[in-house]
Each structure stands twice: as C-alpha cells, then as structure tokens.
Amino acid sequence: MKMNNDPLLSVKDLRTCFRTTNGLARAVDGISFDIPAGKTLALVGESGCGKSVTALSIMRLIQEPAGYIAGDRIIFQGQDLLKLSKRKMREIRGNRISMIFQEPMTSLNPVMTIGEQIMEVIQLHRGLSKKEALGLAVEMLNQVKIPDPAIRISEYPHQLSGGMKQRVMIAIALSCEPDLLIADEPTTSLDVTVQAQILMLMKELQQKEGTAILLITHDIAVVYEVADYITVMYAGRAIEQAKRSRFFRHACHPYTTRLFESLPSMDKRNEQLSTIPGRVPDPTRYPEGCRFADRCHLAFDRCNKEDPKMRFIEKGHSIACHLENAPAISTATATITRKTEGRATYTSSPLVSVKDLKIYYPIRKGLLKSIVGHVKAVDGIDISIGQGETLALVGESGCGKTTMGRGILRLIDITCGTIHFNNIDIMHISGSKLRRLRKDMQIMFQDPYGSLNPRMMVNQIISEGLISQGIGGNKKERDNIVKELMDQVGLDPGMIHRYPHEFSGGQRQRIGIARFLAVKPKFVVCDEVTSALDVSVQAQILNLLKTLQQREDLSYLFITHNLSVVTYIADLVAVMYLGKIVERGTIREVFDTPGHPYTQALLAASPCIGEDGRKKIFLEGEVPSPVNPPEGCHFHPRCPKVMPGCRKVYPGQYSLSETHSTRCWLYE
Amino acid sequence: MEIKLVFLWTDMLIYLLLLSAIGFAVYSIRFEHLRSPWRQVAHNRLAMVAGFVLFCYIIIGLCDSIHFQERAADEKGQIVKDSQGGIIYKPDVLSVLDILVTSIRENTEDSYSAPLATHSYSMKNITLPDGKQIRTYAKLKYEGKHLFGTDKVGMDVFYRALKGIRTGIVIGTLTTLIMLPFAIMTGIMAGYFKGWVDDLIQYIYTTLSSIPGVLLIASAILMLQVYMDTHADRFENIIIRADTRLFFLCVILGVSSWTGLCRILRGETLKLMEMEYVQASMALGVGHFKILLKHIIPNIMHIVLISVVLDFSGLVLAEAVLSYVGVGVDPTMESWGNMINAARLELAREPIVWWNLAAAFILMFGLVLSANLFADAVRDAFDPRLRTK
Amino acid sequence: MHTYIIRRILYAIPILIGINIITFILFFVINTPDQMARLHLGMKRVTPEAIEKWKEDHNYHLPIFWNGSESGIKKITQTIFYQKSAGLFIFRFGKSDEGRDIAHEITQRMWPSLAIAIPTFIIGLMVNITVSLFIAFVRGSYLDMVTMIWCVIIMSISGLFYIIGGQFLFGKILNLVPISGYDSGISVFKFVVLPVLIGVIGGIGSGVRWYRTIFLEEIGKDYIRTARAKGLTETRVLFKHALKNALIPILTGVVVVIPQLFMGSLVMEAFFGIPGLGSYTIDAIRSQDFGIVRAMVFLGAMLYIIGLILTDICYSWVDPRIRFE
C-alpha cells in the first residue's frame, strides 16, 4: 500500500478556522508539510501559532460547529483524510494515526483502569478477544517500561505518577502499531529527568516499529534531540522548513534566528538577550503583508505589502521571507565559552540568612485525626544571599522549592529554623512590625493570569504596596509613581486604567515586577517567573530583571526548574531534592564540575543544543512522594552510584571548594 | 384629599432594596468587569424581553408598596374629626396601585361571574319592573369588564391577582436581601480565617441545613402565630399583622437558604486565598480587612448575584406551596398561594369556577418564567467558567 | 474507611443536639410552661395550684437547660431539655396531643409515603438521565434548544398547577383514576399512579437541565478527546466514558435525598389524601401539634445526615480517586 517515494503524510495548504465573537479566527492558515515514513517531523512555534490545531485537524478532531477545516488536503497513505466518511475516519484514528497529549494528568479517564483503556483501543481496531487484548495490553505496558505491568494494569490513573501516565498514553497510542504518532507537547508538563526518559522511549519505539512521529513542541532544545525534519510555524503558517542538520546551522528566517538568540545560556551572561518586540497578530485580523513584518528587525518596504511565499533556498530548506540573503544563526554551533564568573562570595554579613529552616505539614489519620507523621516539604535548609546577588534554587516538581520561597517571606507557617533579614530576626516578629518589614522583601509569581486580581485596574494593583506601606502621599502622587514604574518596566504609562485581561502574558509579568518595585525592596523571591512564557518573552523578562538588579542592587532568590535560565541569571545555585539541598556552589562550579549524582543527572537530562557527543545519564523512576521519603539518602533508589551506606544515613555536607559543597557519601 | 403615609416593615425594606439596587447599578457603571457582562445580557434578545416583563411586574409591585390612609369623611364628603378635633383616618390602608386601578377595584358584582361575561354565573331571583319574579342569569353591573371574572363576593379576580404580585416579589427579593449580609460575612470568615471559626460556621450551617426546610418554617410560623395571639395589643390592625407575618416568613426563608450560599462562598474564599494575587498582597503587607475588601469580596460578588437571581423564582413558587400548607403568608393577605388554596374547592362546583385558579397561575407563570429566563442570561454572562467556553 | 464512617457518625451527634436545641428554643421562647399548662387546662379559671400540678405531672417544673440545685450529672439530666429530648435519640417521640404514640404512627405511615416517593424518585431519575443524555448527544442542535426552552417552561409552572390540573384531567374529565385516596394491597396501584406521574413531570424541567450541564461539563474534558482520538464512536464516548464520570456529581445530588424519601411529600400527600408521613406532618402543622413537628424535625435531620454519610460511601465506590482515611 505504501508507495516508496511518497511521504506517509502530506499536508497541503491546510486551513482551519474558528468562529469567535470577534470574527473568524484563522488558526491554521495554509500550512503544508510532508512526513516520510519512519521519520520525525517537529512542528515548532510559540503559543497560539496553530501547532495544536494542525494536529487536531489531521485527526479531524476539531470541535464542530465552532471550528471547521476549510481546506485543502491531508493525504495519508494515498487517501485524502478530509474526504473520508466519519466511519472510515474512526477506523484510522487510534489505529493508523494515534495521538498523545500534553497533560497526561487529565488525558486519561479517571474512573477506568489503565488496562481497560488500553484494551478498549486494541479490541476496537484489532478485533481481538478480551483475553488476547489483555495479554497484548500487558505486553504494551512492558514495552513502555512500566514495572510490574500485570499488576499495574488493574490500577487507576491517579495511582500513577505523571511520567507513568504519559507512558500509558504512549502504550495506548502504539498498541495498534500506527504508522503515524502525533505527539502534542508530550513532555512539557514533565520534569526534565522524566522528559529525557519519555523522549528516549519514543525514539526507541520509533526505531523498533518504524512509526513516523509528528512532534509538536515549543522547545527548540527538544527538537534538537529528536527531530529529523523541522517546520517552524508562525501565525498559522509555516515560515521555515529544513532538515535537522541544516536547520541548526543555517536556519535563516529572521523569526527563527531571533528565537535562537533569545535562548538564555551561560555565554550570554554579560549581554542582553535579544528579544522580539510586539506580539503575535490576532488570528482574526492578519496583516496584508508578511505576518512577522511589524516585529522583524530586518523588515523593508516589500514586507508590509506582499505576503512572502515559501521558497527553496537550498535543497530541503525553504523559508517564507523576502530577504535574499537572510543572515543565518550564529550561536547554535558556537562552543560554550564561559567568559564570566558569577560573584562568588557574599560580603561578611549576608542580606538574607536562613538557618535550618523546616516546614512540615502534619498527616492526620484515624478516629481522632491524630498526627501520625509529617510531610517534610522543607527539611533543614541553610542558605544565605548577599546584597545584589542571585541565588538560584533548582529542582524538580515536589522538591519543596516553592514552599521554601514562601517560607522565607513568612507567607506560610514555619515549623522551625531562623531567618535573618538585614540582621533582623524575622522569625520572632509579627503583626504590624512584620507588615512594615515586608517592604524590603517581595515575591513574584509564575502564573501571569493568577497573580493579578482581575477586578483591579493596573494602577490599583501597582499602588497596593504604596498604600499599605504608606509611601507616595495622595492619589495623584501615587498615580505619578505608578506611571514612572510602568515606564521603567517597559509598559505604556497611558494604560494605568486598564484591567489585567487586556494585557499579554509578558506584559502581566511586567506588571508583577512593577508591583514589587513600587515598595523598593532589597530582596525578591522569583518563583518560576518565566515558566509560563514563550522564549522570546522570557528573554524580555530576564533582561528586565537583570537590568533592575544592577540598577537597584537587588538580591534575588530565583526558583526555577529551567537550567539554562539559571546559567544566564544566577550567581550561585542550590540544587534541591526532596526538601534538602544536595549541592550548592557558584554557577561555574556546579555546572562545570557537578558533584552530586543528582546534579549530574539533572544537567545531563536537560536538552541542550549543540552538544551531540554529550554522555547521557538516565535516571530511573521519578521523584518519590515527600510523605514517605526513602531511608538514608533520599536519592539512593535512583542513584547510579549508590553504595550500601547510602541506604542507612543521610550524608553530611562535604566541601569541594570554599563555595562549593554537596551532600553525598561519595566524598566521604 | 389629605392622606397619611403608612410605612410597613416590608415597604421600608423594599425601599432599602431599591436603593441598594440603584447603588449597585451606579457602582457597576464605574467598573468594566461589571459592565461588560451586563452588556452581554443586553445583547440577548430573549433575556431583554424577559427583563422587560420582569420590570413591569416590579413596577406594579413597587406601586403596591406605597401605602397610605385617607382621611375619614362622612357621606356628604365632610371631613370627620374626633372629639378633640384630631384627624381621623379611614381604617383601610390603600396603596398607589389601588388608586391606579380604582375602576377595577371598585367594579364589584354580587358574586361569581366568568371572565368577560355579561351575565352572572348563577341564576338569581329577579323582580321585574312589573312586579313579576323570574329566575334567570342576571345582567352584570359591569358587562364584559372583568378580564378574569369575579370571585364569590363579586370582587374582580384580576385585581386580586395583581395584588398578589407584591407578595410574590417581596418574598422573592427580601428573603435574599435579609440573608445576604449574613451569608457573605460568615462564608468569607469561614474561608479566610479557617481554624475554629471555620469549624463553628460549618457546624452551624450543617445543623441548620439538616432541618427540613418546610418544618423549620412551619415551627417558626407557628411560634409567631402564638406570639401574635398572646400579644394581640401590639398589632393594631389586620394589615400590620399580615405584614409582620410576611416579614417573618422572609426572615425564616432566608435562614434556610442562607446555608447554601454560605457554603459556596466559603469554598470560593478558600480557593481565592490560594490565588497568587492574594499572596502577593500579603507579601506587600496589606492588612486582613483590605485584602477581604479588595481581593476577596469583588471576586465573589458574581456568585452572590447569580444566586440572588436564581433563587428568586424558586422563592416565588415556594410561597404558593407554603401558603397552601398553611405556613405561608397570612390568610387575609392577597397572594397567589391563598388564591389557589381558596380556588381548590371551587373546582368542585358545577359548572366549575376555574378563573380564580387560572388568574393566579397565569400571573405567577409570567413572573417565574421571565425571572428564570433573565436569571439564565445573567448566570451565563457572569459565570467565568461559562464565559471562557 | 471504617474509621471515617465512625467519625462521621460521631460528628452527627453534636449536630443532632444542636437541632434539638434549636427546636427547643423555637418552642420555649414563646411558650412558657405556664402558658402551656393554661392552654391544656383551658384558658379560664385555672388556679395556680392546678398549673403547678400540671407542670409537675409533665416534668415542666424543672429548669430548661441547667439545674443548679442538683449535683453531678443530674445538673444536666434533671432539666426539661434533657427530659424531653433525650428520648428522641432512641426514637421515643412521646405522645401527640391526641394522645397517640408518635413513634407508632410513624412506622404505620411511612409505607404509604414510600409507595409514592420511591417510584417517583426512580422513574424521575431514569427519565431525567435518559432525556439529558440524549440532549447531550445532540447538543447544539435545534432539538437541544427546543428541549431547553421546554425545560424552563416546565420549571416555571407551579407544582400546584400540575397537581390540580392532573387531578382535574385524569380524575374528573377522563375518569381514569380516583382523584384521591389510598388503599392497601394490589389496588393501591390506581391511587399511586397519578401522584407518581405528576411528581415525575414536575421534576423534569430542573432535572434535565441539571444533568445536561453535568454531561456537557464532562464532554469538554481532556479524556474525552483521548477517547475520540482512539477512534471510538460518539455514542461509545458518551455512554462509556462521559456517563461513568458524570455519575460522580450526579450521585452527590441524588444519594443525599434517598433517606429523606421516608418523609414523604407534604403537598402531594395532602392533595391526594394519602395517609403518609407528609400528610401527618401537615396535619400536625395545621393543628399546631408541636410534639409531632419536633419528632419530624428530628427524624428529617437524622435522615439528612444519613444521606450525607451514604453519599460519601457511594463516592468511594464510584470514584477510584477517593479513599477516605
């Protein structure tokens, strides 16, 4: 049935529209690409560019009547999917083409066992008996490397971790040996160590079964690791297509090159990241000319008038751009030169000094709800941060880093420990005294939507701190301060009477910055502040935070799971695992010579462009629940270098240099 | 004509409600997040029609809530004064509505007559001018003028049904007005302060909501009845008596519907407390009261509004059932429940007298249907979960 | 799970005590024992001695909540509150004003109530779920819109209209069933069918709307997209995946009312002359028999709490995510 030279899937001028109250939104507006059998095509782009809609259109899962496919063809194995009857299309779905989604947590039916959910698709498409299907389902779980598949098969999704759920999704998707697997951001909601496992698994299964993969992602580093072909999307269209080898050397669409340049990394530490101004055009009102023109630093007259068509600039490399000789990317192949050294040590008395901080939550059980144990979210942590310094706190989800950040500011109750701020013991003050001291220590959050009250206008949000701290006199004076602050963070001061929903994600984070700047703090906890943002917007926020730090001599506690952000912004880094800091040191020390096996694995697992020969360390399993952490060193069940002693006692702290220390028995 | 205004308890509460509604409207105009859902309601044609019908009902209800007494006069139209020369007022209390529909109110017949009939419902002995007596269907005094016919004592049924509007609206609105401050306060306190405050409030609403609603109302109304019987001197006339009972019914209905809203608001407050903007505000050192005022209350107001409009129609329907059971409004009060209750026996007559029942049901249906349609539109516009879809 | 249930039952005790206090206060705030005695002995020409004797006989001479003159536990037990309400916990409801044993009456009268309430509940639930599933299946269509409008109309009509109209149409005009009354044995059917029919129709409007909202909410979830991506038919997606999940919120609303079916329907029983607990309550309210009212309040509250506990148990059956610790 497969013809040799024809691609497995050929999408031609696909257009998908949604009816909205603002008019017709052309979410996908004429995209074409081919996927050869057994290969991986990555569809890359920032949020809202139409990647997911493209995937759903191929599956014909667009929800009618709000959305519909307007044209033109999706040829799969010689037949046009858009012309198939609903019944025929169902025979293809889950059978010849299958799909996995971003959120494994919600993508599985919570009230059906995972066995039922796998067997359902096997019985439907392969016509096997229940018993045969059960056998195959166990076999599939085995293939996706779920331990004890025969037992796991009768468990419910909530009993599995996030990574395990995504494995189950893969098992469902691959159980009918499809020709094409569509993976829509399959690892975005997972931790890096688990992401590495899942990507590895997909690659392995692809090699074994010869399945083609359409990988949808926003993460160029992930693309580098797994893709054969790359299509970059912008505003509902493809703007650049190339083979992997060529793409990472010669990508030349101005949008693509800018995306590369906005990625944070160690060697850009001393420079501002490049950013893309403006925002993606509204899909109900695309401009007449090139859709990127108004954000493009190389745009010229023709760009605003004429819509560029995709054209080949080399065999297997096409772009949609009027520029004859668009400059190609430069950073991708550059070796990582570590020019700078973070500020290694703090001055004699640190600004923030935390000793033996513990935050426990009681676990209650039984008739009288007596306390039977504790969740040790933060379990004896010492940190100090000097004036003007940035300490990054890294770790995977559930390690307690967010709890830690809020605990330092006393936003949540602390079990024990001491916190000194500017040599004031803030553990033992409360009420109005603490309230006044809050002026100096601020926090910024991850969620650009949840962190601003939707019922308040921007000037009310920013001036909230001014009022509570009694700064800035009357309303008029306060409004002037607010305008000045908005100017500082790059917002139009004319917008002070707008509501948060009128701003984009990046602008909302700027409002968050202006909110803390208003009270002129000395120390700010930044809790995953760029995690919800696209890379180009992330670059803007990182630039801003860095500028402000230099100007105001701010200290940051930067909480994140993104290691490349850490290398760009932090001076010192502390790696957390299950409530404890396992390694700390300057950026160079920790990233160049990681001591703890966990740090080593974490660094190895995070995808990175341009490091082909890098040795990969795959960690087994996932972060255990903090309710019942393993005996001895919490990391020992996953540690590749585990020794018998590790299972008994938690290791003490060992200094590797004046500033670099780790807690691991290897250095005993 | 000299008059004396009479302020009943429920009247004053209705004025208060009207003032707060106007206040809320003025407040809404200032804030975009409150204005835009209303704009969405305004774009819904069905909701606007329903809203207009509702508005008519409310105007009638308001006209019926301005009460006064006329000065007493003798047959010749001379004003009567008491022995000390003080002013005497007529015992019956009228409302503005009564004046507006004077013609309907005063066009009474002798007994039953069918809607728009020209002749009476039952045969009567009539003495002809020549002295002969015949038994026939007598001509009505006001032929074809009674839209819904007349009742047993010859009163216009349409007038009675119109008077029922105020009762329905009072029960539907005052009940929520009375319980709102309490529900908002307790709900927010439970969610905000947690700990023993939460435990106590949860205990109170679980206890109250576990008592069957009708029985709670019944016991309370019985109690009031006993109180009014033993302290008859405090309730000077029948209208005040009936009004006190209506007011009390609203209070006790409010107590039983308070629990639901309180529970929802508690849950919502707990959710809001976890929101990052509340955390940010705590980090800025903003006090408890300010946080409640700026962050919590504005973000639960849509729930309050939705529950007020959704409860309204249920309460209007409940009035009829409660009055039927005998624990509703005072039997002397004009209400649809009392009309239906009285009309039950008339169905057994031959030929049946159906118009009393029909008038009450039709007017009630009009109010409840338009309230339901309007409430749906308001909910769709204000519920953020529905808006995103 | 067991400890959870035991804790819930223990938690019910303070609530029941609270309910007793409330009904007690409602009663005693207005009706002092003196007044009650007068009421029972006839308002006129009662001597203070006779009142004291009546109070003595009926245990009303004790203090209301706290007896300071006694010692130890008797400080609490020798009070009107304890004497009158402790019995409720072991279902000693005392005697009605007519002198009949309330507990006995309740056991007699609950059967007719159940004969109406159970069929109404089951048939109503089935009809509502079937209709709303069908409507969810054709969501967004013309049929969906028309049904929703009918639901609002049905909801907006007073329940009394259905009863009076039904009795008039089926009982009087068509003469299919008796207008009211009750019988034992097989002939009970003809008395039950009309109230059940009316109960079901009256509840359709709000029921269908509510279940439809639940179904639509489930249909919007991610796992439904997964099910569609598997190539399942829309019917299978709806019946296998959505229905099972929708049952969870449906259960919360439904299970809690099951124990309360015992209480009967006040209005329905009164209109149809069914000698159940509903009409018992209504008669008690009308004749101001406080003993019966208090017994019914206590019974209703207890059944409500049982309903809450049952809901939790059913939850842990249907939803594998919930395990009560």
Coordinates of N, CA, C and O in Angstrom, one line a residue, chain B residues 82-189:
Chain B
D82 N -62.3 63.7 65.3 CA -62.7 63.1 66.6 C -63.0 64.2 67.6 O -63.0 65.4 67.3
S83 N -63.4 63.8 68.8 CA -63.9 64.7 69.8 C -63.0 65.8 70.1 O -63.4 67.0 70.4
Q84 N -61.7 65.5 70.1 CA -60.7 66.6 70.4 C -60.3 67.4 69.1 O -59.4 68.3 69.2
G85 N -61.0 67.1 68.1 CA -60.6 67.8 66.8 C -59.5 67.2 66.1 O -58.9 67.8 65.2
G86 N -59.0 66.1 66.6 CA -57.9 65.4 65.9 C -58.4 64.8 64.6 O -59.6 64.6 64.3
I87 N -57.4 64.4 63.8 CA -57.7 63.9 62.5 C -58.0 62.4 62.6 O -57.3 61.6 63.3
I88 N -59.0 62.0 61.9 CA -59.4 60.6 61.9 C -59.1 60.1 60.5 O -59.5 60.8 59.5
Y89 N -58.5 58.9 60.4 CA -58.3 58.3 59.0 C -59.1 57.1 58.9 O -59.5 56.5 59.8
K90 N -59.4 56.8 57.6 CA -60.2 55.6 57.3 C -59.4 54.4 57.7 O -58.1 54.4 57.6
P91 N -60.0 53.4 58.2 CA -59.3 52.2 58.7 C -58.5 51.5 57.6 O -57.5 50.8 57.8
D92 N -59.0 51.5 56.3 CA -58.3 50.7 55.3 C -57.2 51.4 54.7 O -57.2 52.6 54.4
V93 N -56.1 50.6 54.6 CA -54.8 51.1 54.1 C -54.8 50.9 52.6 O -55.0 49.7 52.1
L94 N -54.6 51.9 51.8 CA -54.6 51.7 50.3 C -53.1 51.9 49.8 O -52.3 52.4 50.5
S95 N -52.9 51.4 48.6 CA -51.6 51.7 48.0 C -51.8 52.4 46.7 O -52.9 52.6 46.2
V96 N -50.7 52.9 46.2 CA -50.7 53.7 44.9 C -51.4 52.8 43.8 O -52.1 53.3 43.0
L97 N -51.1 51.5 43.9 CA -51.7 50.6 42.9 C -53.2 50.7 42.9 O -53.9 50.7 41.9
D98 N -53.7 50.6 44.2 CA -55.2 50.7 44.4 C -55.8 51.9 43.7 O -56.8 51.8 43.1
I99 N -55.1 53.0 43.8 CA -55.6 54.2 43.2 C -55.5 54.1 41.6 O -56.5 54.5 40.9
L100 N -54.4 53.6 41.1 CA -54.3 53.4 39.7 C -55.3 52.5 39.1 O -55.7 52.7 37.9
V101 N -55.7 51.5 39.8 CA -56.7 50.6 39.2 C -58.0 50.7 40.0 O -58.8 49.8 40.1
T102 N -58.4 51.9 40.4 CA -59.6 52.2 41.2 C -60.8 51.6 40.4 O -61.6 50.9 41.1
S103 N -60.8 51.8 39.1 CA -62.0 51.3 38.4 C -62.2 49.8 38.5 O -63.3 49.3 38.8
I104 N -61.1 49.1 38.4 CA -61.2 47.6 38.5 C -61.6 47.2 40.0 O -62.4 46.4 40.2
R105 N -60.9 47.9 40.9 CA -61.1 47.6 42.3 C -62.6 47.8 42.7 O -63.1 47.0 43.5
E106 N -63.1 48.9 42.2 CA -64.5 49.2 42.8 C -65.6 48.6 42.0 O -66.8 48.7 42.4
N107 N -65.3 48.1 40.8 CA -66.4 47.5 40.0 C -66.7 46.1 40.5 O -66.3 45.1 40.0
T108 N -67.4 46.0 41.6 CA -67.7 44.7 42.2 C -69.1 44.3 41.7 O -70.0 45.1 41.5
E109 N -69.2 43.0 41.6 CA -70.5 42.4 41.3 C -71.1 41.7 42.6 O -70.5 41.9 43.7
D110 N -72.2 41.0 42.4 CA -72.8 40.3 43.6 C -72.0 39.1 44.0 O -71.8 38.7 45.1
S111 N -71.7 38.3 42.9 CA -71.0 37.0 43.2 C -70.2 36.6 42.0 O -69.8 37.5 41.2
Y112 N -70.0 35.3 41.8 CA -69.2 34.8 40.7 C -69.7 35.3 39.4 O -70.8 35.5 39.1
S113 N -68.7 35.6 38.5 CA -69.0 35.8 37.1 C -67.8 35.4 36.3 O -66.7 35.5 36.7
A114 N -68.0 34.7 35.1 CA -66.9 34.2 34.3 C -66.1 35.4 33.7 O -66.7 36.5 33.6
P115 N -64.9 35.1 33.2 CA -64.2 36.1 32.5 C -64.9 36.8 31.4 O -65.5 36.1 30.6
L116 N -64.9 38.1 31.3 CA -65.5 38.9 30.3 C -67.0 38.5 30.0 O -67.6 38.8 29.0
A117 N -67.7 38.0 31.1 CA -69.1 37.6 30.9 C -69.9 38.9 31.0 O -69.5 39.9 31.5
T118 N -71.1 38.7 30.4 CA -72.1 39.8 30.5 C -73.2 39.5 31.6 O -73.8 40.4 32.1
H119 N -73.3 38.2 31.8 CA -74.4 37.8 32.8 C -73.7 37.0 33.9 O -72.6 36.5 33.8
S120 N -74.4 37.0 35.0 CA -73.9 36.4 36.2 C -73.7 34.9 36.0 O -74.4 34.3 35.1
Y121 N -73.0 34.3 36.9 CA -72.6 32.9 36.8 C -73.8 32.0 37.2 O -74.0 30.9 36.6
S122 N -74.5 32.4 38.2 CA -75.6 31.5 38.7 C -76.9 32.3 38.5 O -77.0 33.5 38.5
M123 N -78.0 31.5 38.5 CA -79.3 32.1 38.3 C -79.7 32.8 39.6 O -79.3 32.4 40.7
K124 N -80.6 33.8 39.5 CA -81.0 34.5 40.6 C -82.5 34.9 40.5 O -83.0 35.0 39.3
N125 N -83.1 35.1 41.6 CA -84.5 35.6 41.5 C -84.5 37.1 41.3 O -83.8 37.8 42.0
I126 N -85.1 37.5 40.2 CA -85.1 38.9 39.9 C -86.6 39.4 39.8 O -87.4 38.8 39.2
T127 N -86.8 40.5 40.4 CA -88.1 41.1 40.3 C -88.2 42.1 39.2 O -87.4 43.0 39.1
L128 N -89.0 41.8 38.2 CA -89.1 42.6 37.0 C -89.9 43.9 37.4 O -90.6 44.0 38.4
P129 N -89.8 44.9 36.6 CA -90.4 46.2 36.9 C -91.9 46.0 37.1 O -92.5 46.7 37.9
D130 N -92.5 45.0 36.4 CA -94.0 44.8 36.6 C -94.3 44.0 37.8 O -95.4 43.5 38.0
G131 N -93.3 43.7 38.6 CA -93.6 43.0 39.9 C -93.5 41.5 39.8 O -93.4 40.8 40.8
K132 N -93.3 41.0 38.5 CA -93.2 39.5 38.4 C -91.8 39.1 38.8 O -90.9 39.8 38.6
Q133 N -91.7 37.9 39.4 CA -90.4 37.4 39.7 C -90.0 36.3 38.8 O -90.8 35.4 38.5
I134 N -88.8 36.4 38.2 CA -88.3 35.3 37.4 C -87.0 34.9 37.9 O -86.3 35.6 38.6
R135 N -86.6 33.6 37.5 CA -85.3 33.1 37.8 C -84.5 33.1 36.6 O -84.8 32.4 35.6
T136 N -83.4 33.9 36.6 CA -82.6 34.0 35.3 C -81.2 34.3 35.7 O -80.8 34.6 36.8
Y137 N -80.4 34.4 34.6 CA -79.0 34.9 34.8 C -79.0 36.4 34.7 O -79.3 36.9 33.6
A138 N -78.7 37.0 35.8 CA -78.9 38.5 35.8 C -77.8 39.1 35.0 O -76.6 38.6 34.9
K139 N -78.1 40.2 34.4 CA -77.1 41.0 33.8 C -76.1 41.6 34.8 O -76.5 42.0 35.9
L140 N -74.8 41.7 34.4 CA -73.8 42.2 35.4 C -73.9 43.7 35.4 O -74.3 44.3 34.4
K141 N -73.4 44.3 36.5 CA -73.3 45.7 36.5 C -72.3 46.2 35.5 O -72.4 47.3 34.9
Y142 N -71.2 45.5 35.4 CA -70.1 45.9 34.5 C -69.9 44.8 33.5 O -69.0 44.0 33.6
E143 N -70.7 44.8 32.5 CA -70.7 43.7 31.5 C -69.3 43.7 30.8 O -68.9 44.7 30.2
G144 N -68.7 42.5 30.7 CA -67.5 42.3 29.9 C -66.3 43.1 30.4 O -65.3 43.2 29.7
K145 N -66.4 43.6 31.6 CA -65.3 44.4 32.1 C -64.3 43.6 32.9 O -63.3 44.1 33.3
H146 N -64.7 42.4 33.3 CA -63.9 41.7 34.2 C -63.0 40.7 33.4 O -63.5 39.6 33.0
L147 N -61.8 41.0 33.3 CA -60.8 40.2 32.5 C -60.8 38.8 33.0 O -60.8 37.8 32.2
F148 N -60.7 38.6 34.3 CA -60.7 37.3 34.8 C -61.9 36.9 35.6 O -61.9 36.1 36.5
G149 N -63.0 37.6 35.3 CA -64.2 37.3 36.1 C -64.2 37.9 37.5 O -63.3 38.7 37.9
T150 N -65.2 37.4 38.3 CA -65.2 37.9 39.7 C -65.3 36.7 40.6 O -65.6 35.6 40.2
D151 N -65.0 36.9 41.9 CA -65.0 35.8 42.8 C -66.3 35.8 43.6 O -67.3 36.4 43.2
K152 N -66.3 35.0 44.6 CA -67.5 34.7 45.4 C -68.2 35.9 45.8 O -69.5 36.0 45.8
V153 N -67.5 36.9 46.4 CA -68.1 38.1 46.9 C -68.2 39.2 45.8 O -68.4 40.3 46.1
G154 N -67.9 38.8 44.6 CA -68.0 39.8 43.5 C -66.8 40.6 43.2 O -66.9 41.6 42.4
M155 N -65.7 40.4 43.9 CA -64.5 41.1 43.6 C -63.9 40.8 42.3 O -63.9 39.6 41.9
D156 N -63.3 41.7 41.6 CA -62.6 41.4 40.4 C -61.4 40.6 40.6 O -60.5 40.9 41.4
V157 N -61.3 39.4 39.9 CA -60.2 38.5 40.1 C -58.9 39.1 39.6 O -57.9 38.8 40.3
F158 N -59.0 39.8 38.5 CA -57.7 40.4 38.0 C -57.1 41.3 39.0 O -55.9 41.3 39.2
Y159 N -57.9 42.1 39.7 CA -57.4 43.0 40.8 C -56.7 42.2 41.9 O -55.6 42.5 42.3
R160 N -57.3 41.1 42.3 CA -56.7 40.3 43.3 C -55.4 39.7 42.9 O -54.4 39.6 43.6
A161 N -55.4 39.2 41.6 CA -54.2 38.6 41.1 C -53.0 39.7 41.0 O -51.9 39.4 41.3
L162 N -53.4 40.9 40.7 CA -52.4 42.0 40.6 C -51.9 42.3 42.0 O -50.7 42.5 42.2
K163 N -52.8 42.2 43.0 CA -52.3 42.4 44.4 C -51.3 41.3 44.8 O -50.5 41.5 45.7
G164 N -51.5 40.2 44.2 CA -50.6 39.0 44.6 C -49.2 39.3 44.1 O -48.2 38.7 44.7
I165 N -49.0 40.2 43.1 CA -47.6 40.4 42.6 C -46.7 40.9 43.7 O -45.6 40.4 43.9
R166 N -47.2 41.8 44.5 CA -46.3 42.4 45.5 C -45.8 41.3 46.5 O -44.6 41.2 46.8
T167 N -46.8 40.5 46.9 CA -46.4 39.4 47.8 C -45.3 38.5 47.2 O -44.3 38.2 47.9
G168 N -45.5 38.1 46.0 CA -44.5 37.3 45.3 C -43.2 37.9 45.3 O -42.2 37.3 45.6
I169 N -43.2 39.2 44.9 CA -41.9 39.9 44.7 C -41.2 40.1 46.1 O -40.0 39.9 46.2
V170 N -42.0 40.5 47.1 CA -41.4 40.7 48.4 C -40.8 39.4 48.9 O -39.6 39.4 49.3
I171 N -41.4 38.3 48.7 CA -40.8 37.0 49.2 C -39.6 36.7 48.4 O -38.6 36.3 48.9
G172 N -39.7 36.9 47.1 CA -38.5 36.6 46.2 C -37.3 37.4 46.4 O -36.2 37.0 46.3
T173 N -37.5 38.7 46.8 CA -36.4 39.6 46.9 C -35.9 39.8 48.4 O -34.7 39.7 48.7
L174 N -36.9 40.1 49.3 CA -36.5 40.4 50.6 C -35.8 39.2 51.3 O -34.9 39.4 52.1
T175 N -36.2 38.0 51.0 CA -35.6 36.8 51.6 C -34.1 36.9 51.4 O -33.3 36.7 52.3
T176 N -33.7 37.1 50.1 CA -32.3 37.1 49.8 C -31.6 38.3 50.4 O -30.5 38.3 51.0
L177 N -32.3 39.5 50.4 CA -31.7 40.7 51.0 C -31.4 40.5 52.5 O -30.4 40.9 52.9
I178 N -32.4 39.8 53.1 CA -32.2 39.7 54.6 C -31.0 38.7 54.9 O -30.2 39.0 55.8
M179 N -30.9 37.7 54.1 CA -29.8 36.7 54.4 C -28.5 37.1 53.8 O -27.5 36.6 54.3
L180 N -28.5 37.9 52.8 CA -27.2 38.2 52.1 C -26.0 38.7 53.0 O -25.0 38.0 53.0
P181 N -26.2 39.7 53.8 CA -25.1 40.2 54.6 C -24.6 39.1 55.5 O -23.4 38.9 55.6
F182 N -25.5 38.3 56.0 CA -25.1 37.3 56.9 C -24.3 36.2 56.2 O -23.3 35.7 56.6
A183 N -24.9 35.8 55.0 CA -24.2 34.7 54.3 C -22.8 35.1 53.8 O -21.9 34.4 53.9
I184 N -22.7 36.4 53.3 CA -21.4 36.8 52.8 C -20.4 36.9 54.0 O -19.3 36.4 53.9
M185 N -20.9 37.4 55.1 CA -20.0 37.6 56.2 C -19.5 36.2 56.7 O -18.3 36.0 56.8
T186 N -20.4 35.3 57.0 CA -20.0 34.0 57.5 C -19.2 33.2 56.5 O -18.2 32.6 56.9
G187 N -19.6 33.2 55.3 CA -18.9 32.5 54.3 C -17.5 32.9 54.1 O -16.6 32.1 54.1
I188 N -17.3 34.2 54.1 CA -15.9 34.7 53.9 C -15.1 34.5 55.1 O -13.9 34.1 55.1
M189 N -15.7 34.7 56.3 CA -15.0 34.5 57.5 C -14.5 33.0 57.7 O -13.3 32.8 58.0

